[in-house]
Amino acid sequence: MKSIFDLLPKRFLVLYCLCGGIIAGLAVYIVYMSRAYSYAGDDPGACVNCHIMASSYQSWQRSSHANWATCNDCHVPHDNLVSKYAFKAKDGLYHAAVFTAGAEPDVIRPRDASYAVIMENCIRCHTELNTEFVKTGMAKYADVKNGSVRACWDCHRDVPHTVSSNISSSPNAIVPFPASPVPKWLKDLF
């Protein structure tokens, strides 16, 4: 069986290896500089890698949920590990495209898939409250869309983010911005 190198002209082998090395190097550089690895965990500090999330982070940090729930507890599915990371990857690629294009909105709102996940997570964490105390049952976001029930946030508008959680409502938000990814030795050169 022939390898890929047997099919390529030998005189271009060095050029192919050089181009492959450049592409691999750029990929590693992009992952490092964008802190893409930080999104694999559950640290809320990863969400403020993008400056536009500062006001959302600050409003969550001062909310009743800060001691009990991280961003991922509300914003990603918890039915299994595959769906959790598939959702994070899909959402992350969407966010990266929007931010790279400079098309981020002033007020951040979840997309439909995110609304469904958020409501499922409200119900997941507050199951006892929903079934035993207020007797609202286990509504789905599809029920909200068809008008038969109300979404959790229709009544709980400021939980855990305030309604006016946008970049211009708190331009001086105090959040733990991540340290520069540029190594100290490189900064010292310039």
Short mmCIF file of N, CA, C and O in Angstrom, two decimals, residues 19-153:
data_model
loop_
_atom_site.label_atom_id
_atom_site.label_comp_id
_atom_site.label_asym_id
_atom_site.label_seq_id
_atom_site.Cartn_x
_atom_site.Cartn_y
_atom_site.Cartn_z
N CYS A 19 5.05 23.69 4.46
CA CYS A 19 3.67 24.23 4.50
C CYS A 19 2.85 23.57 5.60
O CYS A 19 2.11 24.24 6.32
N GLY A 20 2.99 22.26 5.75
CA GLY A 20 2.28 21.55 6.83
C GLY A 20 2.71 22.04 8.20
O GLY A 20 1.87 22.22 9.09
N GLY A 21 4.00 22.28 8.37
CA GLY A 21 4.51 22.80 9.64
C GLY A 21 4.00 24.20 9.93
O GLY A 21 3.65 24.52 11.07
N ILE A 22 3.94 25.04 8.91
CA ILE A 22 3.42 26.40 9.08
C ILE A 22 1.94 26.36 9.47
O ILE A 22 1.52 27.06 10.40
N ILE A 23 1.17 25.53 8.80
CA ILE A 23 -0.26 25.42 9.11
C ILE A 23 -0.46 24.90 10.53
O ILE A 23 -1.27 25.43 11.30
N ALA A 24 0.29 23.86 10.92
CA ALA A 24 0.18 23.31 12.28
C ALA A 24 0.61 24.36 13.31
O ALA A 24 -0.05 24.51 14.35
N GLY A 25 1.68 25.09 13.03
CA GLY A 25 2.14 26.13 13.94
C GLY A 25 1.12 27.24 14.12
O GLY A 25 0.89 27.71 15.24
N LEU A 26 0.52 27.67 13.02
CA LEU A 26 -0.52 28.70 13.11
C LEU A 26 -1.72 28.22 13.90
O LEU A 26 -2.31 28.98 14.68
N ALA A 27 -2.10 26.96 13.72
CA ALA A 27 -3.23 26.40 14.47
C ALA A 27 -2.94 26.40 15.97
O ALA A 27 -3.79 26.81 16.77
N VAL A 28 -1.76 25.97 16.36
CA VAL A 28 -1.37 25.97 17.77
C VAL A 28 -1.35 27.40 18.31
O VAL A 28 -1.83 27.67 19.41
N TYR A 29 -0.81 28.33 17.54
CA TYR A 29 -0.75 29.73 17.94
C TYR A 29 -2.15 30.31 18.16
O TYR A 29 -2.41 30.99 19.16
N ILE A 30 -3.07 30.03 17.25
CA ILE A 30 -4.44 30.54 17.37
C ILE A 30 -5.12 29.96 18.61
O ILE A 30 -5.79 30.69 19.35
N VAL A 31 -4.96 28.67 18.85
CA VAL A 31 -5.56 28.05 20.04
C VAL A 31 -4.98 28.68 21.31
O VAL A 31 -5.71 28.99 22.25
N TYR A 32 -3.67 28.91 21.33
CA TYR A 32 -3.01 29.49 22.50
C TYR A 32 -3.45 30.94 22.72
O TYR A 32 -3.84 31.32 23.83
N MET A 33 -3.39 31.76 21.69
CA MET A 33 -3.72 33.18 21.85
C MET A 33 -5.20 33.43 22.13
O MET A 33 -5.55 34.38 22.82
N SER A 34 -6.07 32.58 21.62
CA SER A 34 -7.51 32.76 21.85
C SER A 34 -7.97 32.11 23.14
O SER A 34 -9.14 32.21 23.51
N ARG A 35 -7.04 31.42 23.81
CA ARG A 35 -7.36 30.69 25.05
C ARG A 35 -8.47 29.67 24.82
O ARG A 35 -9.32 29.46 25.69
N ALA A 36 -8.51 29.07 23.66
CA ALA A 36 -9.55 28.09 23.33
C ALA A 36 -9.58 26.95 24.34
O ALA A 36 -10.66 26.41 24.65
N TYR A 37 -8.45 26.58 24.89
CA TYR A 37 -8.37 25.50 25.87
C TYR A 37 -9.14 25.84 27.15
O TYR A 37 -9.61 24.95 27.85
N SER A 38 -9.28 27.11 27.49
CA SER A 38 -9.96 27.50 28.73
C SER A 38 -11.45 27.19 28.70
O SER A 38 -12.09 27.07 29.74
N TYR A 39 -12.02 27.05 27.51
CA TYR A 39 -13.45 26.79 27.41
C TYR A 39 -13.82 25.34 27.66
O TYR A 39 -14.99 25.00 27.76
N ALA A 40 -12.83 24.46 27.76
CA ALA A 40 -13.11 23.05 28.00
C ALA A 40 -13.57 22.81 29.44
O ALA A 40 -14.27 21.84 29.72
N GLY A 41 -13.22 23.70 30.35
CA GLY A 41 -13.60 23.54 31.76
C GLY A 41 -14.87 24.29 32.10
O GLY A 41 -15.63 24.72 31.23
N ASP A 42 -15.10 24.43 33.41
CA ASP A 42 -16.31 25.09 33.91
C ASP A 42 -16.03 26.41 34.63
O ASP A 42 -16.88 26.93 35.32
N ASP A 43 -14.83 26.95 34.48
CA ASP A 43 -14.46 28.18 35.16
C ASP A 43 -15.19 29.37 34.54
O ASP A 43 -15.04 29.65 33.34
N PRO A 44 -16.00 30.10 35.33
CA PRO A 44 -16.71 31.27 34.80
C PRO A 44 -15.76 32.35 34.27
O PRO A 44 -16.15 33.14 33.42
N GLY A 45 -14.54 32.37 34.76
CA GLY A 45 -13.57 33.34 34.28
C GLY A 45 -13.27 33.20 32.80
O GLY A 45 -12.86 34.15 32.14
N ALA A 46 -13.49 32.01 32.24
CA ALA A 46 -13.27 31.80 30.80
C ALA A 46 -14.25 32.63 29.98
O ALA A 46 -13.93 33.05 28.87
N CYS A 47 -15.42 32.88 30.52
CA CYS A 47 -16.44 33.62 29.77
C CYS A 47 -16.03 35.07 29.54
O CYS A 47 -16.51 35.70 28.60
N VAL A 48 -15.16 35.61 30.39
CA VAL A 48 -14.74 37.00 30.20
C VAL A 48 -13.47 37.10 29.36
O VAL A 48 -12.85 38.16 29.31
N ASN A 49 -13.10 36.00 28.68
CA ASN A 49 -12.04 36.11 27.68
C ASN A 49 -12.47 37.12 26.61
O ASN A 49 -11.64 37.77 26.00
N CYS A 50 -13.77 37.21 26.38
CA CYS A 50 -14.32 38.20 25.45
C CYS A 50 -14.84 39.37 26.28
O CYS A 50 -15.66 39.18 27.18
N HIS A 51 -14.39 40.58 25.98
CA HIS A 51 -14.76 41.74 26.78
C HIS A 51 -16.26 41.98 26.82
O HIS A 51 -16.77 42.54 27.78
N ILE A 52 -16.97 41.55 25.82
CA ILE A 52 -18.41 41.82 25.76
C ILE A 52 -19.18 41.08 26.85
O ILE A 52 -20.29 41.45 27.20
N MET A 53 -18.58 40.05 27.44
CA MET A 53 -19.25 39.28 28.48
C MET A 53 -19.03 39.87 29.88
O MET A 53 -19.55 39.34 30.85
N ALA A 54 -18.30 40.95 29.99
CA ALA A 54 -17.97 41.52 31.30
C ALA A 54 -19.20 41.88 32.12
O ALA A 54 -19.28 41.55 33.30
N SER A 55 -20.17 42.53 31.54
CA SER A 55 -21.35 42.93 32.31
C SER A 55 -22.19 41.72 32.71
O SER A 55 -22.76 41.69 33.80
N SER A 56 -22.27 40.72 31.85
CA SER A 56 -22.99 39.49 32.21
C SER A 56 -22.29 38.77 33.36
O SER A 56 -22.93 38.28 34.29
N TYR A 57 -20.98 38.71 33.29
CA TYR A 57 -20.21 38.08 34.36
C TYR A 57 -20.40 38.84 35.67
O TYR A 57 -20.64 38.24 36.72
N GLN A 58 -20.31 40.17 35.60
CA GLN A 58 -20.44 40.97 36.81
C GLN A 58 -21.84 40.82 37.43
O GLN A 58 -21.97 40.69 38.64
N SER A 59 -22.88 40.82 36.61
CA SER A 59 -24.23 40.69 37.17
C SER A 59 -24.44 39.29 37.76
O SER A 59 -25.10 39.14 38.78
N TRP A 60 -23.87 38.25 37.13
CA TRP A 60 -23.95 36.90 37.70
C TRP A 60 -23.18 36.84 39.02
O TRP A 60 -23.66 36.26 40.00
N GLN A 61 -22.00 37.46 39.06
CA GLN A 61 -21.12 37.41 40.23
C GLN A 61 -21.81 37.99 41.46
O GLN A 61 -21.53 37.57 42.57
N ARG A 62 -22.71 38.94 41.26
CA ARG A 62 -23.41 39.57 42.38
C ARG A 62 -24.81 39.00 42.59
O ARG A 62 -25.58 39.53 43.36
N SER A 63 -25.11 37.93 41.90
CA SER A 63 -26.45 37.34 42.01
C SER A 63 -26.50 36.23 43.04
O SER A 63 -25.47 35.77 43.54
N SER A 64 -27.70 35.77 43.33
CA SER A 64 -27.88 34.66 44.27
C SER A 64 -27.32 33.35 43.70
O SER A 64 -27.02 32.43 44.45
N HIS A 65 -27.15 33.26 42.40
CA HIS A 65 -26.65 32.02 41.78
C HIS A 65 -25.13 31.89 41.85
O HIS A 65 -24.60 30.80 41.63
N ALA A 66 -24.42 32.95 42.12
CA ALA A 66 -22.95 32.92 42.06
C ALA A 66 -22.34 31.87 43.00
O ALA A 66 -21.33 31.27 42.67
N ASN A 67 -22.96 31.66 44.15
CA ASN A 67 -22.43 30.67 45.10
C ASN A 67 -22.80 29.24 44.74
O ASN A 67 -22.26 28.31 45.32
N TRP A 68 -23.74 29.06 43.82
CA TRP A 68 -24.27 27.72 43.56
C TRP A 68 -24.10 27.25 42.12
O TRP A 68 -24.13 26.05 41.86
N ALA A 69 -23.98 28.16 41.18
CA ALA A 69 -23.98 27.75 39.77
C ALA A 69 -22.95 28.53 38.97
O ALA A 69 -22.78 29.73 39.16
N THR A 70 -22.28 27.84 38.07
CA THR A 70 -21.37 28.50 37.14
C THR A 70 -22.12 28.75 35.83
O THR A 70 -23.26 28.32 35.67
N CYS A 71 -21.47 29.40 34.90
CA CYS A 71 -22.08 29.68 33.59
C CYS A 71 -22.57 28.39 32.94
O CYS A 71 -23.67 28.32 32.40
N ASN A 72 -21.72 27.36 32.97
CA ASN A 72 -22.07 26.09 32.32
C ASN A 72 -23.22 25.37 33.00
O ASN A 72 -23.91 24.58 32.36
N ASP A 73 -23.45 25.60 34.28
CA ASP A 73 -24.58 24.97 34.95
C ASP A 73 -25.90 25.41 34.33
O ASP A 73 -26.86 24.66 34.30
N CYS A 74 -25.95 26.62 33.82
CA CYS A 74 -27.18 27.14 33.21
C CYS A 74 -27.17 27.09 31.69
O CYS A 74 -28.21 26.89 31.08
N HIS A 75 -26.02 27.28 31.08
CA HIS A 75 -25.97 27.53 29.64
C HIS A 75 -25.59 26.35 28.76
O HIS A 75 -25.51 26.52 27.54
N VAL A 76 -25.32 25.17 29.32
CA VAL A 76 -25.03 24.00 28.49
C VAL A 76 -25.87 22.82 28.96
O VAL A 76 -26.23 22.74 30.13
N PRO A 77 -26.19 21.88 28.06
CA PRO A 77 -26.99 20.72 28.46
C PRO A 77 -26.23 19.81 29.43
O PRO A 77 -25.00 19.77 29.40
N HIS A 78 -26.98 19.09 30.24
CA HIS A 78 -26.37 18.20 31.22
C HIS A 78 -26.85 16.76 31.09
O HIS A 78 -26.66 15.97 32.01
N ASP A 79 -27.48 16.42 29.97
CA ASP A 79 -27.98 15.06 29.82
C ASP A 79 -26.85 14.04 29.62
O ASP A 79 -26.95 12.92 30.09
N ASN A 80 -25.78 14.42 28.91
CA ASN A 80 -24.59 13.56 28.80
C ASN A 80 -23.39 14.40 28.36
O ASN A 80 -23.54 15.53 27.90
N LEU A 81 -22.22 13.82 28.50
CA LEU A 81 -20.98 14.53 28.22
C LEU A 81 -20.83 14.91 26.75
O LEU A 81 -20.35 15.99 26.42
N VAL A 82 -21.29 14.04 25.85
CA VAL A 82 -21.18 14.31 24.41
C VAL A 82 -22.02 15.52 24.03
O VAL A 82 -21.55 16.43 23.35
N SER A 83 -23.27 15.57 24.49
CA SER A 83 -24.13 16.71 24.13
C SER A 83 -23.63 17.99 24.78
O SER A 83 -23.72 19.07 24.19
N LYS A 84 -23.05 17.90 25.97
CA LYS A 84 -22.50 19.08 26.64
C LYS A 84 -21.39 19.70 25.79
O LYS A 84 -21.42 20.89 25.48
N TYR A 85 -20.41 18.88 25.41
CA TYR A 85 -19.27 19.42 24.67
C TYR A 85 -19.61 19.73 23.21
O TYR A 85 -19.04 20.65 22.63
N ALA A 86 -20.56 19.02 22.63
CA ALA A 86 -21.00 19.35 21.27
C ALA A 86 -21.69 20.72 21.28
O ALA A 86 -21.47 21.54 20.39
N PHE A 87 -22.52 20.97 22.29
CA PHE A 87 -23.21 22.26 22.41
C PHE A 87 -22.20 23.38 22.65
O PHE A 87 -22.29 24.44 22.03
N LYS A 88 -21.22 23.14 23.54
CA LYS A 88 -20.19 24.15 23.82
C LYS A 88 -19.40 24.46 22.55
O LYS A 88 -19.10 25.62 22.27
N ALA A 89 -19.07 23.43 21.78
CA ALA A 89 -18.29 23.64 20.55
C ALA A 89 -19.10 24.43 19.53
O ALA A 89 -18.60 25.39 18.92
N LYS A 90 -20.36 24.05 19.34
CA LYS A 90 -21.21 24.75 18.37
C LYS A 90 -21.41 26.21 18.78
O LYS A 90 -21.26 27.13 17.96
N ASP A 91 -21.72 26.43 20.04
CA ASP A 91 -21.92 27.79 20.54
C ASP A 91 -20.61 28.58 20.48
O ASP A 91 -20.61 29.75 20.11
N GLY A 92 -19.51 27.95 20.83
CA GLY A 92 -18.22 28.62 20.82
C GLY A 92 -17.80 29.03 19.42
O GLY A 92 -17.28 30.13 19.22
N LEU A 93 -18.02 28.16 18.44
CA LEU A 93 -17.68 28.52 17.06
C LEU A 93 -18.55 29.66 16.56
O LEU A 93 -18.08 30.55 15.86
N TYR A 94 -19.82 29.65 16.94
CA TYR A 94 -20.72 30.75 16.57
C TYR A 94 -20.21 32.06 17.20
O TYR A 94 -20.10 33.08 16.52
N HIS A 95 -19.90 32.03 18.50
CA HIS A 95 -19.41 33.23 19.17
C HIS A 95 -18.11 33.72 18.56
O HIS A 95 -17.92 34.92 18.36
N ALA A 96 -17.20 32.79 18.27
CA ALA A 96 -15.92 33.18 17.67
C ALA A 96 -16.14 33.86 16.32
O ALA A 96 -15.49 34.86 16.02
N ALA A 97 -17.05 33.33 15.53
CA ALA A 97 -17.33 33.93 14.22
C ALA A 97 -17.92 35.34 14.38
O ALA A 97 -17.52 36.27 13.68
N VAL A 98 -18.86 35.49 15.30
CA VAL A 98 -19.49 36.80 15.53
C VAL A 98 -18.46 37.81 16.02
O VAL A 98 -18.39 38.93 15.52
N PHE A 99 -17.65 37.43 17.00
CA PHE A 99 -16.67 38.36 17.55
C PHE A 99 -15.57 38.68 16.55
O PHE A 99 -15.10 39.82 16.47
N THR A 100 -15.13 37.68 15.78
CA THR A 100 -14.10 37.91 14.78
C THR A 100 -14.59 38.88 13.70
O THR A 100 -13.84 39.74 13.24
N ALA A 101 -15.86 38.76 13.34
CA ALA A 101 -16.44 39.63 12.32
C ALA A 101 -16.81 41.00 12.89
O ALA A 101 -17.22 41.89 12.15
N GLY A 102 -16.72 41.16 14.21
CA GLY A 102 -17.09 42.44 14.83
C GLY A 102 -18.59 42.68 14.78
O GLY A 102 -19.04 43.81 14.77
N ALA A 103 -19.36 41.60 14.77
CA ALA A 103 -20.82 41.71 14.63
C ALA A 103 -21.56 41.47 15.94
O ALA A 103 -22.76 41.18 15.92
N GLU A 104 -20.87 41.60 17.07
CA GLU A 104 -21.53 41.34 18.34
C GLU A 104 -22.57 42.42 18.63
O GLU A 104 -22.35 43.59 18.38
N PRO A 105 -23.73 42.01 19.15
CA PRO A 105 -24.78 42.98 19.46
C PRO A 105 -24.46 43.71 20.76
O PRO A 105 -23.65 43.25 21.57
N ASP A 106 -25.09 44.86 20.95
CA ASP A 106 -24.89 45.61 22.19
C ASP A 106 -25.49 44.85 23.37
O ASP A 106 -24.93 44.79 24.44
N VAL A 107 -26.66 44.27 23.17
CA VAL A 107 -27.32 43.48 24.21
C VAL A 107 -27.28 42.02 23.78
O VAL A 107 -27.78 41.67 22.71
N ILE A 108 -26.70 41.20 24.61
CA ILE A 108 -26.57 39.78 24.29
C ILE A 108 -27.84 39.05 24.69
O ILE A 108 -28.32 39.19 25.82
N ARG A 109 -28.36 38.29 23.79
CA ARG A 109 -29.54 37.45 24.03
C ARG A 109 -29.23 36.04 23.55
O ARG A 109 -28.58 35.87 22.52
N PRO A 110 -29.71 35.03 24.27
CA PRO A 110 -29.48 33.66 23.83
C PRO A 110 -30.23 33.36 22.52
O PRO A 110 -31.25 33.98 22.22
N ARG A 111 -29.70 32.38 21.79
CA ARG A 111 -30.41 31.90 20.61
C ARG A 111 -31.44 30.87 21.07
O ARG A 111 -31.46 30.48 22.23
N ASP A 112 -32.33 30.45 20.17
CA ASP A 112 -33.41 29.53 20.54
C ASP A 112 -32.90 28.26 21.22
O ASP A 112 -33.46 27.82 22.22
N ALA A 113 -31.85 27.65 20.68
CA ALA A 113 -31.32 26.43 21.29
C ALA A 113 -30.84 26.70 22.71
O ALA A 113 -31.02 25.87 23.60
N SER A 114 -30.28 27.88 22.93
CA SER A 114 -29.81 28.23 24.27
C SER A 114 -30.97 28.46 25.23
O SER A 114 -30.89 28.08 26.40
N TYR A 115 -32.03 29.09 24.76
CA TYR A 115 -33.20 29.29 25.62
C TYR A 115 -33.73 27.94 26.12
O TYR A 115 -34.08 27.80 27.30
N ALA A 116 -33.80 26.97 25.24
CA ALA A 116 -34.30 25.64 25.63
C ALA A 116 -33.40 25.02 26.69
O ALA A 116 -33.88 24.47 27.69
N VAL A 117 -32.10 25.11 26.50
CA VAL A 117 -31.14 24.56 27.47
C VAL A 117 -31.26 25.28 28.81
O VAL A 117 -31.27 24.64 29.87
N ILE A 118 -31.35 26.59 28.78
CA ILE A 118 -31.44 27.36 30.02
C ILE A 118 -32.69 26.97 30.81
O ILE A 118 -32.63 26.73 32.02
N MET A 119 -33.81 26.85 30.13
CA MET A 119 -35.04 26.48 30.83
C MET A 119 -34.96 25.06 31.39
O MET A 119 -35.39 24.81 32.52
N GLU A 120 -34.39 24.13 30.62
CA GLU A 120 -34.23 22.77 31.12
C GLU A 120 -33.35 22.76 32.38
O GLU A 120 -33.60 22.00 33.32
N ASN A 121 -32.33 23.61 32.40
CA ASN A 121 -31.45 23.66 33.56
C ASN A 121 -32.11 24.34 34.75
O ASN A 121 -31.84 23.96 35.89
N CYS A 122 -32.95 25.33 34.52
CA CYS A 122 -33.72 25.91 35.63
C CYS A 122 -34.55 24.81 36.30
O CYS A 122 -34.55 24.68 37.53
N ILE A 123 -35.24 24.05 35.48
CA ILE A 123 -36.10 22.99 35.99
C ILE A 123 -35.28 21.89 36.64
O ILE A 123 -35.65 21.35 37.69
N ARG A 124 -34.13 21.56 36.05
CA ARG A 124 -33.27 20.50 36.61
C ARG A 124 -32.81 20.88 38.02
O ARG A 124 -32.86 20.05 38.93
N CYS A 125 -32.38 22.11 38.22
CA CYS A 125 -31.90 22.53 39.54
C CYS A 125 -33.02 22.78 40.53
O CYS A 125 -32.85 22.62 41.73
N HIS A 126 -34.17 23.18 40.04
CA HIS A 126 -35.28 23.54 40.93
C HIS A 126 -36.43 22.55 40.79
O HIS A 126 -37.61 22.94 40.88
N THR A 127 -36.14 21.28 40.59
CA THR A 127 -37.17 20.25 40.40
C THR A 127 -38.13 20.19 41.57
O THR A 127 -39.35 20.19 41.39
N GLU A 128 -37.59 20.13 42.79
CA GLU A 128 -38.45 20.02 43.97
C GLU A 128 -39.38 21.23 44.09
O GLU A 128 -40.57 21.09 44.33
N LEU A 129 -38.84 22.41 43.87
CA LEU A 129 -39.65 23.63 43.92
C LEU A 129 -40.77 23.58 42.89
O LEU A 129 -41.92 23.88 43.19
N ASN A 130 -40.45 23.16 41.67
CA ASN A 130 -41.42 23.15 40.58
C ASN A 130 -42.50 22.08 40.74
O ASN A 130 -43.62 22.27 40.30
N THR A 131 -42.16 20.96 41.33
CA THR A 131 -43.14 19.86 41.39
C THR A 131 -43.88 19.78 42.71
O THR A 131 -45.04 19.40 42.74
N GLU A 132 -43.23 20.15 43.83
CA GLU A 132 -43.87 19.96 45.13
C GLU A 132 -44.44 21.24 45.73
O GLU A 132 -45.46 21.18 46.40
N PHE A 133 -43.77 22.36 45.50
CA PHE A 133 -44.21 23.57 46.19
C PHE A 133 -45.12 24.46 45.35
O PHE A 133 -46.22 24.77 45.77
N VAL A 134 -44.68 24.86 44.18
CA VAL A 134 -45.51 25.74 43.37
C VAL A 134 -46.34 24.98 42.35
O VAL A 134 -47.17 25.56 41.67
N LYS A 135 -46.11 23.70 42.23
CA LYS A 135 -46.91 22.79 41.38
C LYS A 135 -47.00 23.23 39.93
O LYS A 135 -48.03 23.11 39.29
N THR A 136 -45.90 23.77 39.40
CA THR A 136 -45.90 24.17 38.00
C THR A 136 -45.57 23.01 37.07
O THR A 136 -45.79 23.08 35.88
N GLY A 137 -45.02 21.95 37.62
CA GLY A 137 -44.68 20.79 36.80
C GLY A 137 -43.39 20.98 36.05
O GLY A 137 -42.55 21.79 36.42
N MET A 138 -43.23 20.23 34.98
CA MET A 138 -41.99 20.22 34.21
C MET A 138 -42.25 20.74 32.81
O MET A 138 -42.28 19.98 31.84
N ALA A 139 -42.43 22.01 32.67
CA ALA A 139 -42.68 22.61 31.37
C ALA A 139 -41.43 22.56 30.51
O ALA A 139 -40.32 22.53 31.01
N LYS A 140 -41.61 22.55 29.22
CA LYS A 140 -40.50 22.57 28.25
C LYS A 140 -40.53 23.92 27.52
O LYS A 140 -41.56 24.59 27.47
N TYR A 141 -39.40 24.27 26.92
CA TYR A 141 -39.35 25.52 26.17
C TYR A 141 -40.28 25.48 24.96
O TYR A 141 -40.82 26.51 24.56
N ALA A 142 -40.52 24.30 24.42
CA ALA A 142 -41.48 24.18 23.31
C ALA A 142 -42.87 24.63 23.75
O ALA A 142 -43.61 25.23 22.97
N ASP A 143 -43.21 24.36 25.02
CA ASP A 143 -44.51 24.82 25.56
C ASP A 143 -44.54 26.35 25.65
O ASP A 143 -45.58 26.97 25.45
N VAL A 144 -43.41 26.94 25.94
CA VAL A 144 -43.32 28.41 26.00
C VAL A 144 -43.54 28.98 24.61
O VAL A 144 -44.29 29.94 24.42
N LYS A 145 -42.90 28.37 23.62
CA LYS A 145 -43.02 28.86 22.25
C LYS A 145 -44.45 28.76 21.70
O LYS A 145 -44.88 29.60 20.93
N ASN A 146 -45.18 27.73 22.13
CA ASN A 146 -46.56 27.62 21.64
C ASN A 146 -47.56 28.38 22.52
O ASN A 146 -48.75 28.37 22.26
N GLY A 147 -47.06 29.03 23.59
CA GLY A 147 -47.90 29.91 24.40
C GLY A 147 -48.67 29.24 25.51
O GLY A 147 -49.48 29.88 26.17
N SER A 148 -48.43 27.95 25.79
CA SER A 148 -49.21 27.28 26.82
C SER A 148 -48.65 27.50 28.24
O SER A 148 -49.37 27.32 29.21
N VAL A 149 -47.37 27.85 28.35
CA VAL A 149 -46.78 28.15 29.66
C VAL A 149 -45.85 29.35 29.51
O VAL A 149 -45.53 29.76 28.40
N ARG A 150 -45.41 29.86 30.65
CA ARG A 150 -44.46 30.98 30.64
C ARG A 150 -43.07 30.45 30.93
O ARG A 150 -42.90 29.45 31.63
N ALA A 151 -42.08 31.13 30.41
CA ALA A 151 -40.69 30.76 30.69
C ALA A 151 -40.32 31.20 32.10
O ALA A 151 -40.92 32.14 32.64
N CYS A 152 -39.35 30.55 32.69
CA CYS A 152 -38.91 30.89 34.05
C CYS A 152 -38.55 32.37 34.16
O CYS A 152 -38.89 33.04 35.13
N TRP A 153 -37.86 32.89 33.14
CA TRP A 153 -37.38 34.27 33.18
C TRP A 153 -38.47 35.30 32.91
O TRP A 153 -38.22 36.49 33.04
#
